[in-house]
PDB file of C-alpha atoms in Angstrom:
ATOM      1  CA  UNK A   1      -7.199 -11.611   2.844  1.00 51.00           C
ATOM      2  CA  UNK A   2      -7.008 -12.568   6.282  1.00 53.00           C
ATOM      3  CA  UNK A   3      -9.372 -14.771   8.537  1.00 54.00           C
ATOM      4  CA  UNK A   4     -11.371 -12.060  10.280  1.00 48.00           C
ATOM      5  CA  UNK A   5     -11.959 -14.459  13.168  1.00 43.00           C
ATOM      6  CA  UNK A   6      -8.501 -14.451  14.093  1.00 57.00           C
ATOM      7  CA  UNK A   7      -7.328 -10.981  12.947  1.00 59.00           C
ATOM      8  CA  UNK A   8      -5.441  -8.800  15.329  1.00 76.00           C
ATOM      9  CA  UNK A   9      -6.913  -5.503  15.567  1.00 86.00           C
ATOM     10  CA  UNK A  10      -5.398  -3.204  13.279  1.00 91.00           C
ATOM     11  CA  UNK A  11      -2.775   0.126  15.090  1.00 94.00           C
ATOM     12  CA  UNK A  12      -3.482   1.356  11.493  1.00 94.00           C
ATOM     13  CA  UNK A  13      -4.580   2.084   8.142  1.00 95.00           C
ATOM     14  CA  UNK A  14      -2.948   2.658   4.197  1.00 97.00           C
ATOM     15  CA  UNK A  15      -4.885   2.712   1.512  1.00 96.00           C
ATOM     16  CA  UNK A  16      -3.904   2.504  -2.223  1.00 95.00           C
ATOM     17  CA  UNK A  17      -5.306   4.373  -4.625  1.00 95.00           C
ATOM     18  CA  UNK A  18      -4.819   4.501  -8.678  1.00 93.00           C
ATOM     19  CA  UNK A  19      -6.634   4.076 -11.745  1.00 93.00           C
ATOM     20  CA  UNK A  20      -7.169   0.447 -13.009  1.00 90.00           C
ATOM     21  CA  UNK A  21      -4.186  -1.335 -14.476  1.00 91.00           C
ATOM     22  CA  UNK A  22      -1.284   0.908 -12.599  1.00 94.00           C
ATOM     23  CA  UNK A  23      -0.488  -2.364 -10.454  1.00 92.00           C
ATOM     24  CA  UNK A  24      -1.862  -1.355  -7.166  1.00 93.00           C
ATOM     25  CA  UNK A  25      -2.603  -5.029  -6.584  1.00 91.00           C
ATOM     26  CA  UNK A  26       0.512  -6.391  -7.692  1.00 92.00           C
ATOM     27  CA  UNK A  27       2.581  -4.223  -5.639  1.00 94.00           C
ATOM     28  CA  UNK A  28       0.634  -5.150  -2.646  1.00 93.00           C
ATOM     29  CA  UNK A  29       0.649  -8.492  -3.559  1.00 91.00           C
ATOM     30  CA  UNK A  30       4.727  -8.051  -4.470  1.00 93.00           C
ATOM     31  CA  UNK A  31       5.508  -6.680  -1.042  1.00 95.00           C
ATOM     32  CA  UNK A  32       2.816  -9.004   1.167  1.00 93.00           C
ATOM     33  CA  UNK A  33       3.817 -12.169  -0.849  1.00 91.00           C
ATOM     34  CA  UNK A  34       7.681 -11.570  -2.022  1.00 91.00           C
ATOM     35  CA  UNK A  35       6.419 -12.389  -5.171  1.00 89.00           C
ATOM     36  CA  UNK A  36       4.834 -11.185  -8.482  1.00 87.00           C
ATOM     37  CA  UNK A  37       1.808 -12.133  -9.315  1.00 74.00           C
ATOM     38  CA  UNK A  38      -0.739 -11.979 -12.965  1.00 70.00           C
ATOM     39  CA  UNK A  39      -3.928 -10.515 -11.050  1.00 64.00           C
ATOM     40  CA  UNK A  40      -7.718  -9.207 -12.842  1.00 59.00           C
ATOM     41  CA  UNK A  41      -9.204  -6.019 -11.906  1.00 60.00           C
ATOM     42  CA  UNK A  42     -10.153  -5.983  -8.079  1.00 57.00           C
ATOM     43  CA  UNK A  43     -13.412  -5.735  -7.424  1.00 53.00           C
ATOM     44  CA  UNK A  44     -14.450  -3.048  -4.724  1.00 57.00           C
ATOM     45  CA  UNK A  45     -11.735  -3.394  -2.057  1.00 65.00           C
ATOM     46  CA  UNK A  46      -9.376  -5.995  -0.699  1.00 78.00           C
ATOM     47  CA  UNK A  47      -6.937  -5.897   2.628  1.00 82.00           C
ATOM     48  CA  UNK A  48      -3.758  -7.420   4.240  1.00 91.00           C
ATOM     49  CA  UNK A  49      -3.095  -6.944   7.625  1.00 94.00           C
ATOM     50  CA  UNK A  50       0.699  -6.800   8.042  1.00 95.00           C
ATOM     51  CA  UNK A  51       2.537  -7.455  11.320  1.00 93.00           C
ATOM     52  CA  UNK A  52       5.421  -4.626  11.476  1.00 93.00           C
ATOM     53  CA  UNK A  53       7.195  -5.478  14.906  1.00 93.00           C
ATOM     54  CA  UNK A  54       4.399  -5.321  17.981  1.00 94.00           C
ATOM     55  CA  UNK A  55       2.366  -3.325  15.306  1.00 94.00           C
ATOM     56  CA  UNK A  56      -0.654  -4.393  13.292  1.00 95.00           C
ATOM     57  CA  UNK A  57      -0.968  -2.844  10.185  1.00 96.00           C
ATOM     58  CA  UNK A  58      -3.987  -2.810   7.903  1.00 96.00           C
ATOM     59  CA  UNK A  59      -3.031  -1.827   3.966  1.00 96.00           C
ATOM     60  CA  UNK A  60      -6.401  -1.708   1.698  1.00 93.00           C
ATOM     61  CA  UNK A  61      -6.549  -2.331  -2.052  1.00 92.00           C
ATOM     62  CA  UNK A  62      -8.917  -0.213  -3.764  1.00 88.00           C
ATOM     63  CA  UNK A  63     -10.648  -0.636  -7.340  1.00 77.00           C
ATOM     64  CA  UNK A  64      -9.717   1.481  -9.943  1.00 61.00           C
ATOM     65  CA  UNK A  65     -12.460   1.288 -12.175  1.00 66.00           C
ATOM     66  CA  UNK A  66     -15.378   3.991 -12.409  1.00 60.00           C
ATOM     67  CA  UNK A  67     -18.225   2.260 -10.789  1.00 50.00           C
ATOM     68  CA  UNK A  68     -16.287   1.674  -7.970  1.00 57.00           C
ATOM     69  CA  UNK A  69     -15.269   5.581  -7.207  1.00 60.00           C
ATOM     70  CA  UNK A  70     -17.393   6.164  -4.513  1.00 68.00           C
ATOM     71  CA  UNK A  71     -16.111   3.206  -2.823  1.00 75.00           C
ATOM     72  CA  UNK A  72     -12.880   5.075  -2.298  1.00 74.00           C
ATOM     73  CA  UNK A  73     -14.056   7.719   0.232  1.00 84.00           C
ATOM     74  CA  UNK A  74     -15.319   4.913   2.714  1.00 89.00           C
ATOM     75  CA  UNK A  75     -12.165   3.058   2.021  1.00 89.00           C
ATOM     76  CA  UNK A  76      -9.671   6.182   3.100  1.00 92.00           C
ATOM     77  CA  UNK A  77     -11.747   6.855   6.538  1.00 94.00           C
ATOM     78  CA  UNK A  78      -9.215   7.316   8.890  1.00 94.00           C
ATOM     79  CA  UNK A  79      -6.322   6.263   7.025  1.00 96.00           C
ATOM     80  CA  UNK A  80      -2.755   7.234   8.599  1.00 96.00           C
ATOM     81  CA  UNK A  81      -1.258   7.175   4.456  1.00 97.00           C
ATOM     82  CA  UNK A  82      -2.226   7.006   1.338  1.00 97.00           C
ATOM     83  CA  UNK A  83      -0.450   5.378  -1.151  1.00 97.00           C
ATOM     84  CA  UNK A  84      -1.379   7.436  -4.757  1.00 97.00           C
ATOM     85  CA  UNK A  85      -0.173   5.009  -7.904  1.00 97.00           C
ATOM     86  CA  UNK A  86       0.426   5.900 -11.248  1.00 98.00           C
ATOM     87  CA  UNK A  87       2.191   3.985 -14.302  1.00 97.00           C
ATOM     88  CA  UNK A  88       4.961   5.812 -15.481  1.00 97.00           C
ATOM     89  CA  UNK A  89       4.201   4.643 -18.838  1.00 97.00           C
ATOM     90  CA  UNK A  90       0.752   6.130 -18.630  1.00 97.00           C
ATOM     91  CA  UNK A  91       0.290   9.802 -18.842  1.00 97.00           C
ATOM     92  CA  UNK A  92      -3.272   9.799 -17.791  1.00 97.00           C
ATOM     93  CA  UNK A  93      -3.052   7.800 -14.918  1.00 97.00           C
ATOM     94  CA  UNK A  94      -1.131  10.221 -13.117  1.00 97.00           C
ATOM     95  CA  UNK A  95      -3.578  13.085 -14.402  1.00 97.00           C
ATOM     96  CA  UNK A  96      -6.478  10.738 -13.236  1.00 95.00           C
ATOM     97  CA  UNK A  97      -4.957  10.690  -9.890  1.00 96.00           C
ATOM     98  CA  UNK A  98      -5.441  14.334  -9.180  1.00 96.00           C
ATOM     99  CA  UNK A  99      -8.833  14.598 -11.186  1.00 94.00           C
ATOM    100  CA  UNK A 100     -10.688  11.721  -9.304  1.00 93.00           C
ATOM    101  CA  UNK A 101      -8.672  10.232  -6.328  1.00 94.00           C
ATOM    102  CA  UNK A 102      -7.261  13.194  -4.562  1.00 95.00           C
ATOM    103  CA  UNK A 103     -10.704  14.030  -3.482  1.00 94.00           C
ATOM    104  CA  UNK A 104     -11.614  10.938  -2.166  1.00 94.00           C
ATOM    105  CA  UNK A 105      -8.756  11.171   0.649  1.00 95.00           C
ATOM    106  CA  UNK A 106     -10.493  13.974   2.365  1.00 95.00           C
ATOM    107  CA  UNK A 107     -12.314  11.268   5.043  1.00 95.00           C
ATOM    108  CA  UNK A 108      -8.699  10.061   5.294  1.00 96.00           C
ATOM    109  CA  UNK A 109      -7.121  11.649   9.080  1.00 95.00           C
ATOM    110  CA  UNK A 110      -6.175  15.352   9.351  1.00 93.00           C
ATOM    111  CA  UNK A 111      -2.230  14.154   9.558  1.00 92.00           C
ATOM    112  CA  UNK A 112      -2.612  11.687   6.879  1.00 96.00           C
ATOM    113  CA  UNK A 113       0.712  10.499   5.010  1.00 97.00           C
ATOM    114  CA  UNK A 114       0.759  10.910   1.181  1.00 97.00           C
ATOM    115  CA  UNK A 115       2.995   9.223  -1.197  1.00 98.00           C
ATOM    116  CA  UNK A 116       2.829   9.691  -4.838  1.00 98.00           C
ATOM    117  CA  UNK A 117       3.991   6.351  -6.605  1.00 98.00           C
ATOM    118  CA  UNK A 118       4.984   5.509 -10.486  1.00 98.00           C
ATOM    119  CA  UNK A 119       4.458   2.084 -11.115  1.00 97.00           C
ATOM    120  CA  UNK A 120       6.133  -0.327 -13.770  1.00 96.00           C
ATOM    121  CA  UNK A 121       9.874   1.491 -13.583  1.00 97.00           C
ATOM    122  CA  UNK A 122      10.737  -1.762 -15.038  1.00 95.00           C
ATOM    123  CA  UNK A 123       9.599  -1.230 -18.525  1.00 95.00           C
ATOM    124  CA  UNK A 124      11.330   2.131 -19.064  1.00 95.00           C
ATOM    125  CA  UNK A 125      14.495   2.543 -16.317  1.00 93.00           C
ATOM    126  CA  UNK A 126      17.521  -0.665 -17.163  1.00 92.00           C
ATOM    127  CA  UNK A 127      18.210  -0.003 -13.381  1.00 91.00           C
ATOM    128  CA  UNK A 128      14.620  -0.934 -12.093  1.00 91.00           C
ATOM    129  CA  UNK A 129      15.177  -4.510 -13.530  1.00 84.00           C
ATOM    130  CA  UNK A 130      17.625  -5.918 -10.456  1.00 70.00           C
ATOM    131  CA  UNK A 131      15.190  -7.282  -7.424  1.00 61.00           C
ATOM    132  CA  UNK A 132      15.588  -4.929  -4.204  1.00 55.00           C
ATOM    133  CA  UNK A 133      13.793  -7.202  -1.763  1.00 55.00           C
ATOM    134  CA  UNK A 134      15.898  -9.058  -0.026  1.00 48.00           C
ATOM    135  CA  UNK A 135      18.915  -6.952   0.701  1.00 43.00           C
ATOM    136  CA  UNK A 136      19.284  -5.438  -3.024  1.00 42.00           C
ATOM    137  CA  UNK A 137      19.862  -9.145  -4.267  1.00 43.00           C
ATOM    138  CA  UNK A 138      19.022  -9.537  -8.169  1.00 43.00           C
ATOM    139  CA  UNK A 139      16.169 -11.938  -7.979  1.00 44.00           C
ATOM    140  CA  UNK A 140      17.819 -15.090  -9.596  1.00 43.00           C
ATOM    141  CA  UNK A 141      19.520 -14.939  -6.625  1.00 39.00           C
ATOM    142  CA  UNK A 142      17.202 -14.346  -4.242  1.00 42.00           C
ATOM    143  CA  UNK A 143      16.225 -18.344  -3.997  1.00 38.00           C
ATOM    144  CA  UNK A 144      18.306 -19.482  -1.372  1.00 39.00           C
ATOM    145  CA  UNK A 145      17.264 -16.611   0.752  1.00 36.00           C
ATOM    146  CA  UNK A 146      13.321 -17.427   0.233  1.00 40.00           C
ATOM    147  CA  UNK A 147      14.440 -20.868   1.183  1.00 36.00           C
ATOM    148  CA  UNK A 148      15.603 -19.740   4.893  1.00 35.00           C
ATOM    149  CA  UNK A 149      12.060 -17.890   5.496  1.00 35.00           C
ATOM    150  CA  UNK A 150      10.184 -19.089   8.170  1.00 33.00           C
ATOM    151  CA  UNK A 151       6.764 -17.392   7.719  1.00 37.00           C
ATOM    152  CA  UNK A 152       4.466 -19.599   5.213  1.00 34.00           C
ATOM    153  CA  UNK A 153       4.610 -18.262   1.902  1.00 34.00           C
ATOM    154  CA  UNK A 154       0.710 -18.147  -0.227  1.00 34.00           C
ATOM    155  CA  UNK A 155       0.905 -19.533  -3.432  1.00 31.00           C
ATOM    156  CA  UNK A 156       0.078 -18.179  -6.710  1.00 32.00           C
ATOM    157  CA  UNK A 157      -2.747 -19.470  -8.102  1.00 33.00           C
ATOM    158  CA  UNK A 158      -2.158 -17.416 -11.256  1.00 33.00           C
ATOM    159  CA  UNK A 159       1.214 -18.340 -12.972  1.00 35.00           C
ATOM    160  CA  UNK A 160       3.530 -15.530 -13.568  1.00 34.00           C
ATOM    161  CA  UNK A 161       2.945 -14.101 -16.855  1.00 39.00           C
ATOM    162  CA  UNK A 162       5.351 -14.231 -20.149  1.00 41.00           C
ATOM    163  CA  UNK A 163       7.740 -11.314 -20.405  1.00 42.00           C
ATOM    164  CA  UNK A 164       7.074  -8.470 -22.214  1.00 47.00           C
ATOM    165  CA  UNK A 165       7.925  -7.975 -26.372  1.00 45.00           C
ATOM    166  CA  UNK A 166       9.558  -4.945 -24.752  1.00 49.00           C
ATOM    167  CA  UNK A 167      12.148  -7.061 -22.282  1.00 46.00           C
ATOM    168  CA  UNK A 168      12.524  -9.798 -24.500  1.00 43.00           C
ATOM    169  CA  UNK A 169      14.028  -7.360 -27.392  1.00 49.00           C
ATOM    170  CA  UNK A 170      16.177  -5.168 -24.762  1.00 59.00           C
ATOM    171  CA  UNK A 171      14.113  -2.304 -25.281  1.00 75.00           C
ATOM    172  CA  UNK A 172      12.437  -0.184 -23.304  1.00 85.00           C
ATOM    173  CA  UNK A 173       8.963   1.466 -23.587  1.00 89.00           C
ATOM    174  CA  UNK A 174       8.731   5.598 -23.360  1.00 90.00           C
ATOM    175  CA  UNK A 175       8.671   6.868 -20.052  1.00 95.00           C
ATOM    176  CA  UNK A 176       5.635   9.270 -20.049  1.00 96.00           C
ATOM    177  CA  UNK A 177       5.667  10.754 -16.524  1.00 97.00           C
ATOM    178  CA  UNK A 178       9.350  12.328 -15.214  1.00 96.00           C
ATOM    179  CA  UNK A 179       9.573  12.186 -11.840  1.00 95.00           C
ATOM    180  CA  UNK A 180       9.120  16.189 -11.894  1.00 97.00           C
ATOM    181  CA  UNK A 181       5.844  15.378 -12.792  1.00 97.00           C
ATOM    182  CA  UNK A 182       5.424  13.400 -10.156  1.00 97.00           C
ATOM    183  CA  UNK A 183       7.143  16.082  -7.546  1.00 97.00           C
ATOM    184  CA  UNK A 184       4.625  18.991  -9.179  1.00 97.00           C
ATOM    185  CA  UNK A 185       2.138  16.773  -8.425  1.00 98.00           C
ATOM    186  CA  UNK A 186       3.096  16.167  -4.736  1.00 98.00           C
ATOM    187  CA  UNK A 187       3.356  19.810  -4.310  1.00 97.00           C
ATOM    188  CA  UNK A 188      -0.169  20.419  -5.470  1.00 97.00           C
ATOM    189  CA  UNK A 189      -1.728  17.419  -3.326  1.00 97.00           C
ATOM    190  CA  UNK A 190      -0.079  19.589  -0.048  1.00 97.00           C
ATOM    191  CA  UNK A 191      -2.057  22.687  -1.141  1.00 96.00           C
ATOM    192  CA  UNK A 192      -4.992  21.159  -1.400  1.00 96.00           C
ATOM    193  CA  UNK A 193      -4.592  19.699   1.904  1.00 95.00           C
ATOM    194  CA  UNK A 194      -3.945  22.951   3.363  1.00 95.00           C
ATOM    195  CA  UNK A 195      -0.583  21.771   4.125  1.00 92.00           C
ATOM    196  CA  UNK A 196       2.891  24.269   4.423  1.00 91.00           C
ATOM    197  CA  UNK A 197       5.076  22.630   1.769  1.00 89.00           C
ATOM    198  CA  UNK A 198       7.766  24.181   4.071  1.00 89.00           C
ATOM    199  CA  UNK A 199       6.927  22.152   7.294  1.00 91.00           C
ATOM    200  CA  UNK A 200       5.846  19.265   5.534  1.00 94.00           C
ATOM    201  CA  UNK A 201       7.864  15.732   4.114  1.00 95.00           C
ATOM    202  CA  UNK A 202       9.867  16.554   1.028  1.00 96.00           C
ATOM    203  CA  UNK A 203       8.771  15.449  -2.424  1.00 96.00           C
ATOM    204  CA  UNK A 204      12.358  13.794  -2.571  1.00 94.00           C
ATOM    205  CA  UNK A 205      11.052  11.566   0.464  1.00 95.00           C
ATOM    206  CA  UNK A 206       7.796  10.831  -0.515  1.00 98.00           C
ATOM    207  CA  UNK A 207       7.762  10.344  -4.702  1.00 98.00           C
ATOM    208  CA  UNK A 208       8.723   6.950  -5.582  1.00 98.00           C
ATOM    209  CA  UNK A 209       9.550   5.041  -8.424  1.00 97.00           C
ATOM    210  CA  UNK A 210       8.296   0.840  -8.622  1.00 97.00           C
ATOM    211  CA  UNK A 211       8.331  -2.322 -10.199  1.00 96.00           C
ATOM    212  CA  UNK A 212       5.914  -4.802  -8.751  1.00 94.00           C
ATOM    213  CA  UNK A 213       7.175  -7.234 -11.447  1.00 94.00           C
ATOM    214  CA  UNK A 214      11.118  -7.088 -10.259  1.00 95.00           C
ATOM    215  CA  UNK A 215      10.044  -5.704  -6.538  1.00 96.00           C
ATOM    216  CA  UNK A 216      12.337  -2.783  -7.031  1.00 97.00           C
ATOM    217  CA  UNK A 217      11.732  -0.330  -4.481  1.00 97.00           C
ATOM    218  CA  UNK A 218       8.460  -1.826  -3.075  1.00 97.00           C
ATOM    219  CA  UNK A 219      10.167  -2.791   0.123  1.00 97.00           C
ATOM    220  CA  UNK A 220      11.557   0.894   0.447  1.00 96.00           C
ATOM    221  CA  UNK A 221       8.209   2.133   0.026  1.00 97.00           C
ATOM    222  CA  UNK A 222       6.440   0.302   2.470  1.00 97.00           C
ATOM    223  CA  UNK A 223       9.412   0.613   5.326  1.00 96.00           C
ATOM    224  CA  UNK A 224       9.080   4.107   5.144  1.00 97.00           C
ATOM    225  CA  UNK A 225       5.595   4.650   5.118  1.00 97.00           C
ATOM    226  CA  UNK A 226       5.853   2.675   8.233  1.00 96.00           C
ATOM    227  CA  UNK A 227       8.222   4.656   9.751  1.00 96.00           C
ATOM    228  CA  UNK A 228       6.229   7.679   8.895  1.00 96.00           C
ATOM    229  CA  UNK A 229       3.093   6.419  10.430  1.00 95.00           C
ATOM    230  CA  UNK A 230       4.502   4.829  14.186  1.00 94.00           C
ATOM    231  CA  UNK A 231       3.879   8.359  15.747  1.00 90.00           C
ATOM    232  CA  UNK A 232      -0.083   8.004  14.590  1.00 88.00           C
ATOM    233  CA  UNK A 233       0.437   4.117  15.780  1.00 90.00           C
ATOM    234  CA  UNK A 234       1.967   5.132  19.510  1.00 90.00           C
ATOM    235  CA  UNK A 235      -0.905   8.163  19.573  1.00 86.00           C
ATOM    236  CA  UNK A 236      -3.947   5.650  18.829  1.00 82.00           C
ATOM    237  CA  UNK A 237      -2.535   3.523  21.420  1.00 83.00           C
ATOM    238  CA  UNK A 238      -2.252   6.048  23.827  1.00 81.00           C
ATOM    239  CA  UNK A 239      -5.772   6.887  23.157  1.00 80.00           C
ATOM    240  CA  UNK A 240      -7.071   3.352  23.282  1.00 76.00           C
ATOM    241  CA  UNK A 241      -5.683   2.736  26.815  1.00 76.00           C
ATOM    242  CA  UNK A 242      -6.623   6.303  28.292  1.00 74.00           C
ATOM    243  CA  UNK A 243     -10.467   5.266  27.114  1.00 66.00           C
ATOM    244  CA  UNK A 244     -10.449   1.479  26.632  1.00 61.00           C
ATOM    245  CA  UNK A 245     -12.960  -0.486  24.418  1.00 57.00           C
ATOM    246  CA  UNK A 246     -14.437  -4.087  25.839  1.00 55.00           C
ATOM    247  CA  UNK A 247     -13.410  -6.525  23.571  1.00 57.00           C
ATOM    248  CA  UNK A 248     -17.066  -8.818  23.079  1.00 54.00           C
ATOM    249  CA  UNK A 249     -15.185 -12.010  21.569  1.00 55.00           C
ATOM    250  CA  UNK A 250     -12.239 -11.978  24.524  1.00 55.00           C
ATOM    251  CA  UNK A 251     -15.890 -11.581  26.807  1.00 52.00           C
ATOM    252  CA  UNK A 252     -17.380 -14.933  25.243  1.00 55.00           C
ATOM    253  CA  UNK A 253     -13.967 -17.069  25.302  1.00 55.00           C
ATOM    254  CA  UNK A 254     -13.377 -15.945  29.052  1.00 54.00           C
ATOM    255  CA  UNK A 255     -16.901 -17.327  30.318  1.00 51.00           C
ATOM    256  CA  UNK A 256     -16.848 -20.803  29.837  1.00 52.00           C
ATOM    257  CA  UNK A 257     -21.046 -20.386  30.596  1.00 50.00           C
ATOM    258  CA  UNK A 258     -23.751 -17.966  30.811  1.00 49.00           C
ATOM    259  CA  UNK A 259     -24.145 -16.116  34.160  1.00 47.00           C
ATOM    260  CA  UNK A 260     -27.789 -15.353  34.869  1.00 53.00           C
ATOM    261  CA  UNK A 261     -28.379 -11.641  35.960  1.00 50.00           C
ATOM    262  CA  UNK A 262     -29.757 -11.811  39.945  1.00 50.00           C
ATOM    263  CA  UNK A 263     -32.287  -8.932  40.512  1.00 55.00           C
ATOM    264  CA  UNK A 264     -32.149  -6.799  43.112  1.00 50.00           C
TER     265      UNK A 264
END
């Protein structure tokens, strides 16, 4: 999480939202990071702040457990997208997603984003086990690339966990949710938001398929979520200078001491 002291405000807001254990964490973590990482259960809510060109970008982590639900609504206040993860592995979680989370995005704007996610592509799709990251490179050969990045990279303090009986024997686990599911799904999430399916971003667009563990298609995912949201970004902006705010903190660092108010 960033230092709040020295955070840039944020141009805006996605939040990701899942039950526990679909990798919500990891992918942020995957995409933020360029790694994977072996995380526990978050606890409430967690953010990054992501600089995307002159943007400032704000993605929130939300708990997927059950005594955290009502967390959720505060969490998706005037989010610009929504980021709804399932595993693909999991049945349920992609039924949970319509039964408990779908309701929570209704604080979230009026022209909120929403993309329906399947997490873990890795353990059933062969293709979903070559790194997309860094140019589509596999990731054993991504570390001469990492080496050229300038930006500090956070280390792990978790180390990155064993693989899987399932990749170490070649085979692959049964893939529970098809990505018609997943496009029936997105469908229903537009009628509930009142939205024209017609006038609206295709399924095609806006159903993806994950692997926090190799990073296939996190990158994609974010980029265009991004790309979606810059019209909400340049509208905010517009607002903020037609009725600017007084920043207290810029206020403090400008005065180098206090001026006493004169009466009149």
């Amino acid at each position: 999480m960033p230092d709040v002291s020295k955070m840039k405000k944020p141009d805006v807001k996605l939040v990701l939202l899942g039950d526990m254990n679909v990798g919500k964490t990891s992918l942020l973590h995957r995409y933020m990071e360029r790694k994977f990482k072996d995380t526990i259960s978050t606890v409430g809510g967690a953010f990054f702040l992501k600089q995307w060109g002159p943007y400032h970008i704000s993605i929130w982590d939300t708990a997927g457990r059950e005594q955290f639900h009502g967390l959720g609504s505060m969490y998706c206040r005037g989010a610009a997208a929504v980021i709804l993860t399932y595993d693909v592995t999991n049945w349920q979680s992609l039924a949970e997603l319509e039964e408990r989370f779908l309701s929570l995005t209704d604080t979230a704007n009026h022209d909120c984003i929403y993309a329906l996610v399947g997490n873990k592509a890795d353990l059933t799709d062969p293709k979903a086990h070559l790194c997309q990251d860094s140019g589509g490179l596999p990731e054993d050969r991504r570390t001469d690339c990492e080496e050229e990045r300038t930006e500090p990279q956070v280390l792990s303090a978790c180390p990155t966990p064993p693989a899987s009986p399932a990749s170490l024997s070649g085979l692959l686990l049964h893939k529970q949710v098809a990505r018609e599911d997943a496009v029936a799904l997105y469908g229903r999430i537009l009628r509930y938001k009142g939205l024209d399916e017609k006038s609206s971003l295709p399924a095609d667009k806006m159903c993806f398929e994950t692997s926090a563990k190799t990073g296939y298609n996190v990158d994609a995912l974010f980029e265009t979520l991004f790309d979606l949201v810059l019209p909400s970004i340049l509208r905010k902006r517009h607002e903020d200078q037609a009725s600017p705010t007084v920043d207290l903190e810029d206020c403090r660092e400008g005065s180098g001491k206090r001026v006493r108010a004169s009466c009149c």
